[in-house]
């Protein structure tokens, strides 16, 4: 378990607000996390391949082909609001 000063220091660096009654619980949790990290550091990964994603995914890409665009009238026919050949949406920023 970490002492109160260490927990306060980490909380300050992390910009976390820890109330007076929470220090013991937070200290125990931080200690558990550090113990787990120490355990992970002890694992032999010398002959392990580097992976960036645990699931072997491959992107399915299609060839770029020039095609006819959709007609503006057809695209906008079900739009709730339109203006000057475009979708009209509510203003987000003033």
mmCIF file of C-alpha atoms in Angstrom:
data_model
loop_
_atom_site.group_PDB
_atom_site.id
_atom_site.type_symbol
_atom_site.label_atom_id
_atom_site.label_comp_id
_atom_site.label_asym_id
_atom_site.label_seq_id
_atom_site.Cartn_x
_atom_site.Cartn_y
_atom_site.Cartn_z
ATOM 1 C CA UNK A 1 0.000 0.000 0.000
ATOM 2 C CA UNK A 2 1.284 3.485 -0.863
ATOM 3 C CA UNK A 3 1.651 6.227 1.718
ATOM 4 C CA UNK A 4 -0.683 9.214 1.758
ATOM 5 C CA UNK A 5 1.928 11.671 0.414
ATOM 6 C CA UNK A 6 2.598 9.487 -2.641
ATOM 7 C CA UNK A 7 -1.130 9.185 -3.340
ATOM 8 C CA UNK A 8 -1.517 12.974 -3.020
ATOM 9 C CA UNK A 9 1.411 13.509 -5.389
ATOM 10 C CA UNK A 10 0.037 11.105 -8.022
ATOM 11 C CA UNK A 11 -3.426 12.645 -7.649
ATOM 12 C CA UNK A 12 -1.972 16.116 -8.200
ATOM 13 C CA UNK A 13 -0.054 14.982 -11.302
ATOM 14 C CA UNK A 14 -3.185 13.261 -12.616
ATOM 15 C CA UNK A 15 -5.396 16.199 -11.694
ATOM 16 C CA UNK A 16 -7.609 13.946 -9.603
ATOM 17 C CA UNK A 17 -9.519 15.154 -6.585
ATOM 18 C CA UNK A 18 -9.347 12.639 -3.767
ATOM 19 C CA UNK A 19 -11.421 13.312 -0.676
ATOM 20 C CA UNK A 20 -9.931 12.794 2.778
ATOM 21 C CA UNK A 21 -11.800 9.541 3.440
ATOM 22 C CA UNK A 22 -10.813 7.985 0.100
ATOM 23 C CA UNK A 23 -7.015 7.888 0.521
ATOM 24 C CA UNK A 24 -6.855 4.382 2.010
ATOM 25 C CA UNK A 25 -8.981 2.814 -0.749
ATOM 26 C CA UNK A 26 -7.143 4.693 -3.516
ATOM 27 C CA UNK A 27 -3.791 3.737 -1.995
ATOM 28 C CA UNK A 28 -4.771 0.050 -2.002
ATOM 29 C CA UNK A 29 -5.975 0.223 -5.621
ATOM 30 C CA UNK A 30 -2.791 1.974 -6.759
ATOM 31 C CA UNK A 31 -0.734 -0.630 -4.926
ATOM 32 C CA UNK A 32 -2.672 -3.426 -6.647
ATOM 33 C CA UNK A 33 -2.036 -1.805 -10.044
ATOM 34 C CA UNK A 34 1.685 -1.474 -9.347
ATOM 35 C CA UNK A 35 1.859 -5.108 -8.198
ATOM 36 C CA UNK A 36 0.191 -6.221 -11.405
ATOM 37 C CA UNK A 37 2.619 -4.150 -13.505
ATOM 38 C CA UNK A 38 5.544 -5.739 -11.637
ATOM 39 C CA UNK A 39 4.087 -9.159 -12.389
ATOM 40 C CA UNK A 40 3.766 -8.262 -16.087
ATOM 41 C CA UNK A 41 7.358 -7.028 -16.196
ATOM 42 C CA UNK A 42 8.469 -10.474 -15.038
ATOM 43 C CA UNK A 43 6.860 -12.244 -18.015
ATOM 44 C CA UNK A 44 9.354 -13.555 -20.590
ATOM 45 C CA UNK A 45 8.424 -12.042 -23.967
ATOM 46 C CA UNK A 46 11.758 -12.698 -25.678
ATOM 47 C CA UNK A 47 10.386 -15.036 -28.378
ATOM 48 C CA UNK A 48 6.991 -13.367 -28.741
ATOM 49 C CA UNK A 49 6.063 -11.649 -31.986
ATOM 50 C CA UNK A 50 5.058 -8.008 -31.765
ATOM 51 C CA UNK A 51 1.343 -7.526 -32.326
ATOM 52 C CA UNK A 52 -0.628 -4.345 -32.557
ATOM 53 C CA UNK A 53 -4.009 -6.035 -32.575
ATOM 54 C CA UNK A 54 -4.794 -9.363 -30.900
ATOM 55 C CA UNK A 55 -7.218 -10.230 -33.711
ATOM 56 C CA UNK A 56 -5.650 -10.791 -37.103
ATOM 57 C CA UNK A 57 -7.801 -8.490 -39.248
ATOM 58 C CA UNK A 58 -7.205 -7.621 -42.877
ATOM 59 C CA UNK A 59 -8.878 -4.644 -44.509
ATOM 60 C CA UNK A 60 -11.085 -5.553 -47.431
ATOM 61 C CA UNK A 61 -10.508 -2.844 -49.994
ATOM 62 C CA UNK A 62 -12.198 -2.404 -53.352
ATOM 63 C CA UNK A 63 -10.645 -0.932 -56.431
ATOM 64 C CA UNK A 64 -11.236 2.741 -57.100
ATOM 65 C CA UNK A 65 -13.477 3.042 -60.098
ATOM 66 C CA UNK A 66 -14.840 6.180 -61.702
ATOM 67 C CA UNK A 67 -18.621 5.957 -61.673
ATOM 68 C CA UNK A 68 -21.576 8.206 -62.283
ATOM 69 C CA UNK A 69 -22.532 10.378 -59.332
ATOM 70 C CA UNK A 70 -26.011 10.302 -57.884
ATOM 71 C CA UNK A 71 -28.440 12.903 -59.132
ATOM 72 C CA UNK A 72 -28.796 15.804 -56.696
ATOM 73 C CA UNK A 73 -32.615 15.677 -56.983
ATOM 74 C CA UNK A 74 -32.676 11.993 -56.001
ATOM 75 C CA UNK A 75 -30.236 12.489 -53.134
ATOM 76 C CA UNK A 76 -32.223 15.374 -51.666
ATOM 77 C CA UNK A 77 -35.729 14.035 -52.326
ATOM 78 C CA UNK A 78 -36.174 12.734 -48.749
ATOM 79 C CA UNK A 79 -34.183 15.454 -46.984
ATOM 80 C CA UNK A 80 -36.255 17.205 -44.305
ATOM 81 C CA UNK A 81 -34.727 20.545 -45.296
ATOM 82 C CA UNK A 82 -32.619 21.597 -48.262
ATOM 83 C CA UNK A 83 -31.174 24.843 -49.522
ATOM 84 C CA UNK A 84 -29.339 25.666 -52.759
ATOM 85 C CA UNK A 85 -28.908 22.005 -53.715
ATOM 86 C CA UNK A 86 -27.513 20.975 -50.311
ATOM 87 C CA UNK A 87 -28.764 19.410 -47.079
ATOM 88 C CA UNK A 88 -29.758 22.095 -44.598
ATOM 89 C CA UNK A 89 -28.858 21.250 -41.023
ATOM 90 C CA UNK A 90 -29.302 23.112 -37.730
ATOM 91 C CA UNK A 91 -26.555 25.599 -36.827
ATOM 92 C CA UNK A 92 -24.078 24.073 -34.372
ATOM 93 C CA UNK A 93 -21.899 27.078 -33.602
ATOM 94 C CA UNK A 94 -22.905 30.715 -33.352
#
